[in-house]
Amino acid sequence: MVPEANDATGLRLLASLLSRYLADIDGMYCFCKKHSETSAIHTKGKELQVYRMYLSGSKLAGHLHEAVAALPGWEESPFWGMSGKAWEELRRQVEARVEQHSSQVHISSRGVLWEGTPILIHAYKFDADKYLKIELILPEYEAPLPILPLHRIIQALHCHEFLVPEFIAKPKPPYAGHETDCLMTLTDYLSRTMPPELYATRCFPLHRLDTS
């Protein structure tokens, strides 16, 4: 009787864990689908860059500055000592590119910690352009455990929601008014970067992100 009881308890625990795992996968799928029409991956540069675009306005810019200032700096990361110099070099390179464009207006450039992950918030617009553009750049670092590309995308999308909630401004389709040759859909990025041998990848129907 005791072994059978233990077996039943173990099966219930396994079933509960699998159910929770599949629910998490489904939640991530739904969250990516929600943002698939208003977010894209900027492909210039080796770091992951998750891009969104909004109609510019003083209300949006003011809220963005407050939201960025409210986040802890990436100097507080436990990985700062090992990777901080590389992160700061990335920030300097981004700011240097802005300075090379005489018509580009710098809005924000700050390294922050979001859910323990270092992120460079880069917001800008062009003089004659009505759109404000926000790129969240996630530099690589030596984490103790591997981080799936899917999880990094989810973190960036959550950060975007915090920086500009929909009651402040609704994001626009990223392919309007932008160079389409340097943008990639969330679907394409995940299909290229998620390890194919993982069960999580097989459970995540990436092509469905493009369906209505």
PDB file of C-alpha atoms in Angstrom:
ATOM      1  CA  MET A   1       0.000   0.000   0.000  1.00  0.00           C
ATOM      2  CA  VAL A   2       2.752   2.467   0.867  1.00  0.00           C
ATOM      3  CA  PRO A   3       4.644   2.149  -2.453  1.00  0.00           C
ATOM      4  CA  GLU A   4       1.372   2.530  -4.371  1.00  0.00           C
ATOM      5  CA  ALA A   5       0.467   5.626  -2.365  1.00  0.00           C
ATOM      6  CA  ASN A   6       3.896   7.091  -2.996  1.00  0.00           C
ATOM      7  CA  ASP A   7       3.589   6.339  -6.707  1.00  0.00           C
ATOM      8  CA  ALA A   8       0.191   8.045  -6.865  1.00  0.00           C
ATOM      9  CA  THR A   9       1.537  11.100  -5.063  1.00  0.00           C
ATOM     10  CA  GLY A  10       4.488  11.283  -7.430  1.00  0.00           C
ATOM     11  CA  LEU A  11       2.225  11.046 -10.480  1.00  0.00           C
ATOM     12  CA  ARG A  12      -0.032  13.792  -9.175  1.00  0.00           C
ATOM     13  CA  LEU A  13       2.982  16.011  -8.551  1.00  0.00           C
ATOM     14  CA  LEU A  14       4.364  15.311 -12.035  1.00  0.00           C
ATOM     15  CA  ALA A  15       0.982  16.005 -13.619  1.00  0.00           C
ATOM     16  CA  SER A  16       0.716  19.273 -11.678  1.00  0.00           C
ATOM     17  CA  LEU A  17       4.194  20.386 -12.764  1.00  0.00           C
ATOM     18  CA  LEU A  18       3.539  19.491 -16.411  1.00  0.00           C
ATOM     19  CA  SER A  19       0.218  21.319 -16.331  1.00  0.00           C
ATOM     20  CA  ARG A  20       1.849  24.416 -14.881  1.00  0.00           C
ATOM     21  CA  TYR A  21       4.676  24.225 -17.426  1.00  0.00           C
ATOM     22  CA  LEU A  22       2.260  23.977 -20.368  1.00  0.00           C
ATOM     23  CA  ALA A  23       0.205  26.836 -18.934  1.00  0.00           C
ATOM     24  CA  ASP A  24       3.371  28.950 -18.793  1.00  0.00           C
ATOM     25  CA  ILE A  25       4.174  28.113 -22.426  1.00  0.00           C
ATOM     26  CA  ASP A  26       0.628  29.001 -23.478  1.00  0.00           C
ATOM     27  CA  GLY A  27       0.849  32.263 -21.534  1.00  0.00           C
ATOM     28  CA  MET A  28       4.083  33.191 -23.300  1.00  0.00           C
ATOM     29  CA  TYR A  29       2.554  32.336 -26.670  1.00  0.00           C
ATOM     30  CA  CYS A  30      -0.477  34.560 -25.957  1.00  0.00           C
ATOM     31  CA  PHE A  31       1.747  37.410 -24.775  1.00  0.00           C
ATOM     32  CA  CYS A  32       3.928  37.257 -27.904  1.00  0.00           C
ATOM     33  CA  LYS A  33       0.837  37.081 -30.108  1.00  0.00           C
ATOM     34  CA  LYS A  34      -0.581  40.154 -28.357  1.00  0.00           C
ATOM     35  CA  HIS A  35       2.510  42.169 -29.309  1.00  0.00           C
ATOM     36  CA  SER A  36       3.368  40.545 -32.648  1.00  0.00           C
ATOM     37  CA  GLU A  37       1.789  43.343 -34.721  1.00  0.00           C
ATOM     38  CA  THR A  38       3.387  46.206 -32.785  1.00  0.00           C
ATOM     39  CA  SER A  39       6.877  44.894 -31.970  1.00  0.00           C
ATOM     40  CA  ALA A  40       9.850  43.797 -34.034  1.00  0.00           C
ATOM     41  CA  ILE A  41      13.479  42.791 -33.730  1.00  0.00           C
ATOM     42  CA  HIS A  42      16.012  45.351 -34.939  1.00  0.00           C
ATOM     43  CA  THR A  43      18.688  43.359 -36.724  1.00  0.00           C
ATOM     44  CA  LYS A  44      21.498  45.943 -36.909  1.00  0.00           C
ATOM     45  CA  GLY A  45      24.025  44.924 -34.274  1.00  0.00           C
ATOM     46  CA  LYS A  46      24.781  41.621 -32.601  1.00  0.00           C
ATOM     47  CA  GLU A  47      22.729  42.250 -29.449  1.00  0.00           C
ATOM     48  CA  LEU A  48      19.022  41.485 -29.163  1.00  0.00           C
ATOM     49  CA  GLN A  49      17.079  44.699 -29.874  1.00  0.00           C
ATOM     50  CA  VAL A  50      13.309  44.720 -29.350  1.00  0.00           C
ATOM     51  CA  TYR A  51      11.763  47.684 -31.125  1.00  0.00           C
ATOM     52  CA  ARG A  52       8.487  49.608 -30.778  1.00  0.00           C
ATOM     53  CA  MET A  53       7.234  52.868 -32.254  1.00  0.00           C
ATOM     54  CA  TYR A  54       4.738  55.527 -31.105  1.00  0.00           C
ATOM     55  CA  LEU A  55       3.295  58.830 -32.265  1.00  0.00           C
ATOM     56  CA  SER A  56       5.474  61.429 -30.608  1.00  0.00           C
ATOM     57  CA  GLY A  57       4.126  63.865 -28.032  1.00  0.00           C
ATOM     58  CA  SER A  58       5.075  65.709 -24.848  1.00  0.00           C
ATOM     59  CA  LYS A  59       2.892  63.435 -22.690  1.00  0.00           C
ATOM     60  CA  LEU A  60       4.644  60.353 -24.042  1.00  0.00           C
ATOM     61  CA  ALA A  61       8.143  61.810 -23.661  1.00  0.00           C
ATOM     62  CA  GLY A  62       7.449  63.017 -20.131  1.00  0.00           C
ATOM     63  CA  HIS A  63       6.108  59.663 -18.971  1.00  0.00           C
ATOM     64  CA  LEU A  64       8.998  57.831 -20.642  1.00  0.00           C
ATOM     65  CA  HIS A  65      11.577  59.945 -18.792  1.00  0.00           C
ATOM     66  CA  GLU A  66       9.834  59.273 -15.466  1.00  0.00           C
ATOM     67  CA  ALA A  67       9.583  55.536 -16.126  1.00  0.00           C
ATOM     68  CA  VAL A  68      13.237  55.241 -17.140  1.00  0.00           C
ATOM     69  CA  ALA A  69      14.364  57.187 -14.068  1.00  0.00           C
ATOM     70  CA  ALA A  70      12.310  54.929 -11.780  1.00  0.00           C
ATOM     71  CA  LEU A  71      14.266  51.804 -12.743  1.00  0.00           C
ATOM     72  CA  PRO A  72      17.531  50.793 -11.031  1.00  0.00           C
ATOM     73  CA  GLY A  73      20.675  51.301 -13.062  1.00  0.00           C
ATOM     74  CA  TRP A  74      22.425  48.280 -14.512  1.00  0.00           C
ATOM     75  CA  GLU A  75      25.370  49.137 -12.269  1.00  0.00           C
ATOM     76  CA  GLU A  76      23.409  47.317  -9.544  1.00  0.00           C
ATOM     77  CA  SER A  77      23.580  44.023 -11.419  1.00  0.00           C
ATOM     78  CA  PRO A  78      25.675  41.271  -9.775  1.00  0.00           C
ATOM     79  CA  PHE A  79      27.246  40.823 -13.228  1.00  0.00           C
ATOM     80  CA  TRP A  80      28.372  44.444 -13.454  1.00  0.00           C
ATOM     81  CA  GLY A  81      31.904  43.699 -12.299  1.00  0.00           C
ATOM     82  CA  MET A  82      32.344  41.092 -15.022  1.00  0.00           C
ATOM     83  CA  SER A  83      30.423  42.690 -17.905  1.00  0.00           C
ATOM     84  CA  GLY A  84      29.854  46.349 -16.992  1.00  0.00           C
ATOM     85  CA  LYS A  85      32.646  47.720 -19.181  1.00  0.00           C
ATOM     86  CA  ALA A  86      31.169  45.980 -22.233  1.00  0.00           C
ATOM     87  CA  TRP A  87      27.707  47.316 -21.442  1.00  0.00           C
ATOM     88  CA  GLU A  88      28.994  50.864 -21.100  1.00  0.00           C
ATOM     89  CA  GLU A  89      30.899  50.521 -24.363  1.00  0.00           C
ATOM     90  CA  LEU A  90      27.646  49.440 -26.014  1.00  0.00           C
ATOM     91  CA  ARG A  91      25.898  52.534 -24.635  1.00  0.00           C
ATOM     92  CA  ARG A  92      28.684  54.782 -25.938  1.00  0.00           C
ATOM     93  CA  GLN A  93      28.469  53.190 -29.384  1.00  0.00           C
ATOM     94  CA  VAL A  94      24.698  53.752 -29.505  1.00  0.00           C
ATOM     95  CA  GLU A  95      25.068  57.392 -28.472  1.00  0.00           C
ATOM     96  CA  ALA A  96      27.858  57.891 -31.032  1.00  0.00           C
ATOM     97  CA  ARG A  97      25.561  56.633 -33.795  1.00  0.00           C
ATOM     98  CA  VAL A  98      22.936  59.170 -32.719  1.00  0.00           C
ATOM     99  CA  GLU A  99      25.485  61.990 -32.920  1.00  0.00           C
ATOM    100  CA  GLN A 100      26.399  60.959 -36.472  1.00  0.00           C
ATOM    101  CA  HIS A 101      22.834  61.714 -37.627  1.00  0.00           C
ATOM    102  CA  SER A 102      22.306  65.472 -37.633  1.00  0.00           C
ATOM    103  CA  SER A 103      18.521  65.042 -37.848  1.00  0.00           C
ATOM    104  CA  GLN A 104      18.218  62.439 -35.088  1.00  0.00           C
ATOM    105  CA  VAL A 105      16.946  63.695 -31.736  1.00  0.00           C
ATOM    106  CA  HIS A 106      18.152  61.878 -28.640  1.00  0.00           C
ATOM    107  CA  ILE A 107      15.348  61.158 -26.132  1.00  0.00           C
ATOM    108  CA  SER A 108      16.832  58.641 -23.704  1.00  0.00           C
ATOM    109  CA  SER A 109      19.832  56.360 -23.353  1.00  0.00           C
ATOM    110  CA  ARG A 110      20.196  54.598 -20.014  1.00  0.00           C
ATOM    111  CA  GLY A 111      21.275  51.174 -18.843  1.00  0.00           C
ATOM    112  CA  VAL A 112      18.766  49.719 -16.377  1.00  0.00           C
ATOM    113  CA  LEU A 113      17.921  46.505 -14.599  1.00  0.00           C
ATOM    114  CA  TRP A 114      14.589  44.960 -15.473  1.00  0.00           C
ATOM    115  CA  GLU A 115      13.637  41.763 -13.624  1.00  0.00           C
ATOM    116  CA  GLY A 116      17.358  41.316 -12.938  1.00  0.00           C
ATOM    117  CA  THR A 117      18.252  41.619 -16.625  1.00  0.00           C
ATOM    118  CA  PRO A 118      20.473  44.443 -17.936  1.00  0.00           C
ATOM    119  CA  ILE A 119      18.749  46.460 -20.653  1.00  0.00           C
ATOM    120  CA  LEU A 120      19.831  49.570 -22.532  1.00  0.00           C
ATOM    121  CA  ILE A 121      16.825  51.819 -23.154  1.00  0.00           C
ATOM    122  CA  HIS A 122      17.398  53.779 -26.341  1.00  0.00           C
ATOM    123  CA  ALA A 123      14.647  56.215 -27.352  1.00  0.00           C
ATOM    124  CA  TYR A 124      14.970  58.632 -30.281  1.00  0.00           C
ATOM    125  CA  LYS A 125      13.205  60.357 -33.154  1.00  0.00           C
ATOM    126  CA  PHE A 126      14.082  62.263 -36.304  1.00  0.00           C
ATOM    127  CA  ASP A 127      13.341  65.976 -36.732  1.00  0.00           C
ATOM    128  CA  ALA A 128      10.851  65.567 -39.567  1.00  0.00           C
ATOM    129  CA  ASP A 129       9.427  62.277 -38.277  1.00  0.00           C
ATOM    130  CA  LYS A 130       6.223  62.142 -36.232  1.00  0.00           C
ATOM    131  CA  TYR A 131       7.207  58.854 -34.598  1.00  0.00           C
ATOM    132  CA  LEU A 132       9.169  58.261 -31.395  1.00  0.00           C
ATOM    133  CA  LYS A 133      11.088  54.999 -31.487  1.00  0.00           C
ATOM    134  CA  ILE A 134      12.167  52.883 -28.542  1.00  0.00           C
ATOM    135  CA  GLU A 135      14.752  50.131 -28.786  1.00  0.00           C
ATOM    136  CA  LEU A 136      15.423  47.889 -25.818  1.00  0.00           C
ATOM    137  CA  ILE A 137      18.902  46.425 -26.263  1.00  0.00           C
ATOM    138  CA  LEU A 138      19.709  43.321 -24.215  1.00  0.00           C
ATOM    139  CA  PRO A 139      23.470  42.740 -24.011  1.00  0.00           C
ATOM    140  CA  GLU A 140      24.883  39.273 -23.501  1.00  0.00           C
ATOM    141  CA  TYR A 141      26.379  38.355 -20.133  1.00  0.00           C
ATOM    142  CA  GLU A 142      27.608  35.245 -18.342  1.00  0.00           C
ATOM    143  CA  ALA A 143      24.472  34.160 -16.485  1.00  0.00           C
ATOM    144  CA  PRO A 144      24.784  31.100 -14.227  1.00  0.00           C
ATOM    145  CA  LEU A 145      22.060  29.315 -16.239  1.00  0.00           C
ATOM    146  CA  PRO A 146      21.243  29.564 -19.955  1.00  0.00           C
ATOM    147  CA  ILE A 147      18.471  32.036 -20.807  1.00  0.00           C
ATOM    148  CA  LEU A 148      16.132  31.040 -23.631  1.00  0.00           C
ATOM    149  CA  PRO A 149      15.573  33.632 -26.399  1.00  0.00           C
ATOM    150  CA  LEU A 150      11.846  33.329 -25.692  1.00  0.00           C
ATOM    151  CA  HIS A 151      12.351  34.444 -22.088  1.00  0.00           C
ATOM    152  CA  ARG A 152      14.477  37.410 -23.195  1.00  0.00           C
ATOM    153  CA  ILE A 153      11.779  38.497 -25.643  1.00  0.00           C
ATOM    154  CA  ILE A 154       9.121  38.235 -22.924  1.00  0.00           C
ATOM    155  CA  GLN A 155      11.252  40.320 -20.542  1.00  0.00           C
ATOM    156  CA  ALA A 156      11.747  43.027 -23.162  1.00  0.00           C
ATOM    157  CA  LEU A 157       8.035  43.151 -24.005  1.00  0.00           C
ATOM    158  CA  HIS A 158       7.140  43.473 -20.314  1.00  0.00           C
ATOM    159  CA  CYS A 159       9.653  46.305 -20.025  1.00  0.00           C
ATOM    160  CA  HIS A 160       8.116  48.031 -23.059  1.00  0.00           C
ATOM    161  CA  GLU A 161       4.694  47.818 -21.402  1.00  0.00           C
ATOM    162  CA  PHE A 162       6.088  49.422 -18.249  1.00  0.00           C
ATOM    163  CA  LEU A 163       7.844  52.225 -20.122  1.00  0.00           C
ATOM    164  CA  VAL A 164       4.812  53.154 -22.225  1.00  0.00           C
ATOM    165  CA  PRO A 165       1.516  51.676 -21.029  1.00  0.00           C
ATOM    166  CA  GLU A 166      -1.362  51.853 -23.498  1.00  0.00           C
ATOM    167  CA  PHE A 167      -3.182  54.553 -21.542  1.00  0.00           C
ATOM    168  CA  ILE A 168      -0.226  56.822 -22.331  1.00  0.00           C
ATOM    169  CA  ALA A 169       0.228  55.836 -25.985  1.00  0.00           C
ATOM    170  CA  LYS A 170      -0.590  52.854 -28.172  1.00  0.00           C
ATOM    171  CA  PRO A 171       2.269  51.366 -30.199  1.00  0.00           C
ATOM    172  CA  LYS A 172       2.126  51.598 -33.969  1.00  0.00           C
ATOM    173  CA  PRO A 173       2.965  48.874 -36.493  1.00  0.00           C
ATOM    174  CA  PRO A 174       6.781  48.926 -36.512  1.00  0.00           C
ATOM    175  CA  TYR A 175       7.052  48.568 -40.281  1.00  0.00           C
ATOM    176  CA  ALA A 176       5.340  51.891 -40.981  1.00  0.00           C
ATOM    177  CA  GLY A 177       7.860  54.663 -41.458  1.00  0.00           C
ATOM    178  CA  HIS A 178      10.921  52.502 -40.800  1.00  0.00           C
ATOM    179  CA  GLU A 179      13.525  50.635 -42.814  1.00  0.00           C
ATOM    180  CA  THR A 180      11.957  47.210 -43.223  1.00  0.00           C
ATOM    181  CA  ASP A 181      15.242  45.622 -44.273  1.00  0.00           C
ATOM    182  CA  CYS A 182      16.612  45.922 -40.735  1.00  0.00           C
ATOM    183  CA  LEU A 183      13.533  44.607 -38.911  1.00  0.00           C
ATOM    184  CA  MET A 184      12.518  41.018 -38.190  1.00  0.00           C
ATOM    185  CA  THR A 185       9.235  39.705 -36.803  1.00  0.00           C
ATOM    186  CA  LEU A 186       9.110  38.084 -33.381  1.00  0.00           C
ATOM    187  CA  THR A 187       8.125  34.854 -35.118  1.00  0.00           C
ATOM    188  CA  ASP A 188      11.153  34.843 -37.398  1.00  0.00           C
ATOM    189  CA  TYR A 189      13.538  35.636 -34.567  1.00  0.00           C
ATOM    190  CA  LEU A 190      12.224  32.888 -32.298  1.00  0.00           C
ATOM    191  CA  SER A 191      12.130  30.335 -35.094  1.00  0.00           C
ATOM    192  CA  ARG A 192      15.803  31.045 -35.804  1.00  0.00           C
ATOM    193  CA  THR A 193      17.092  31.206 -32.230  1.00  0.00           C
ATOM    194  CA  MET A 194      15.080  28.779 -30.077  1.00  0.00           C
ATOM    195  CA  PRO A 195      16.940  25.447 -29.665  1.00  0.00           C
ATOM    196  CA  PRO A 196      15.004  22.949 -31.827  1.00  0.00           C
ATOM    197  CA  GLU A 197      15.687  20.003 -29.504  1.00  0.00           C
ATOM    198  CA  LEU A 198      13.897  21.547 -26.534  1.00  0.00           C
ATOM    199  CA  TYR A 199      10.417  20.391 -25.597  1.00  0.00           C
ATOM    200  CA  ALA A 200       9.484  24.033 -24.973  1.00  0.00           C
ATOM    201  CA  THR A 201      10.269  24.831 -28.603  1.00  0.00           C
ATOM    202  CA  ARG A 202       8.071  21.999 -29.865  1.00  0.00           C
ATOM    203  CA  CYS A 203       5.238  23.146 -27.614  1.00  0.00           C
ATOM    204  CA  PHE A 204       5.507  26.713 -28.865  1.00  0.00           C
ATOM    205  CA  PRO A 205       3.797  26.958 -32.299  1.00  0.00           C
ATOM    206  CA  LEU A 206       5.812  29.886 -33.582  1.00  0.00           C
ATOM    207  CA  HIS A 207       4.099  30.075 -36.955  1.00  0.00           C
ATOM    208  CA  ARG A 208       0.774  30.698 -35.220  1.00  0.00           C
ATOM    209  CA  LEU A 209       1.948  34.153 -34.170  1.00  0.00           C
ATOM    210  CA  ASP A 210       1.243  35.302 -37.721  1.00  0.00           C
ATOM    211  CA  THR A 211      -2.353  34.095 -37.695  1.00  0.00           C
ATOM    212  CA  SER A 212      -5.287  36.257 -36.757  1.00  0.00           C
TER     213      SER A 212
END
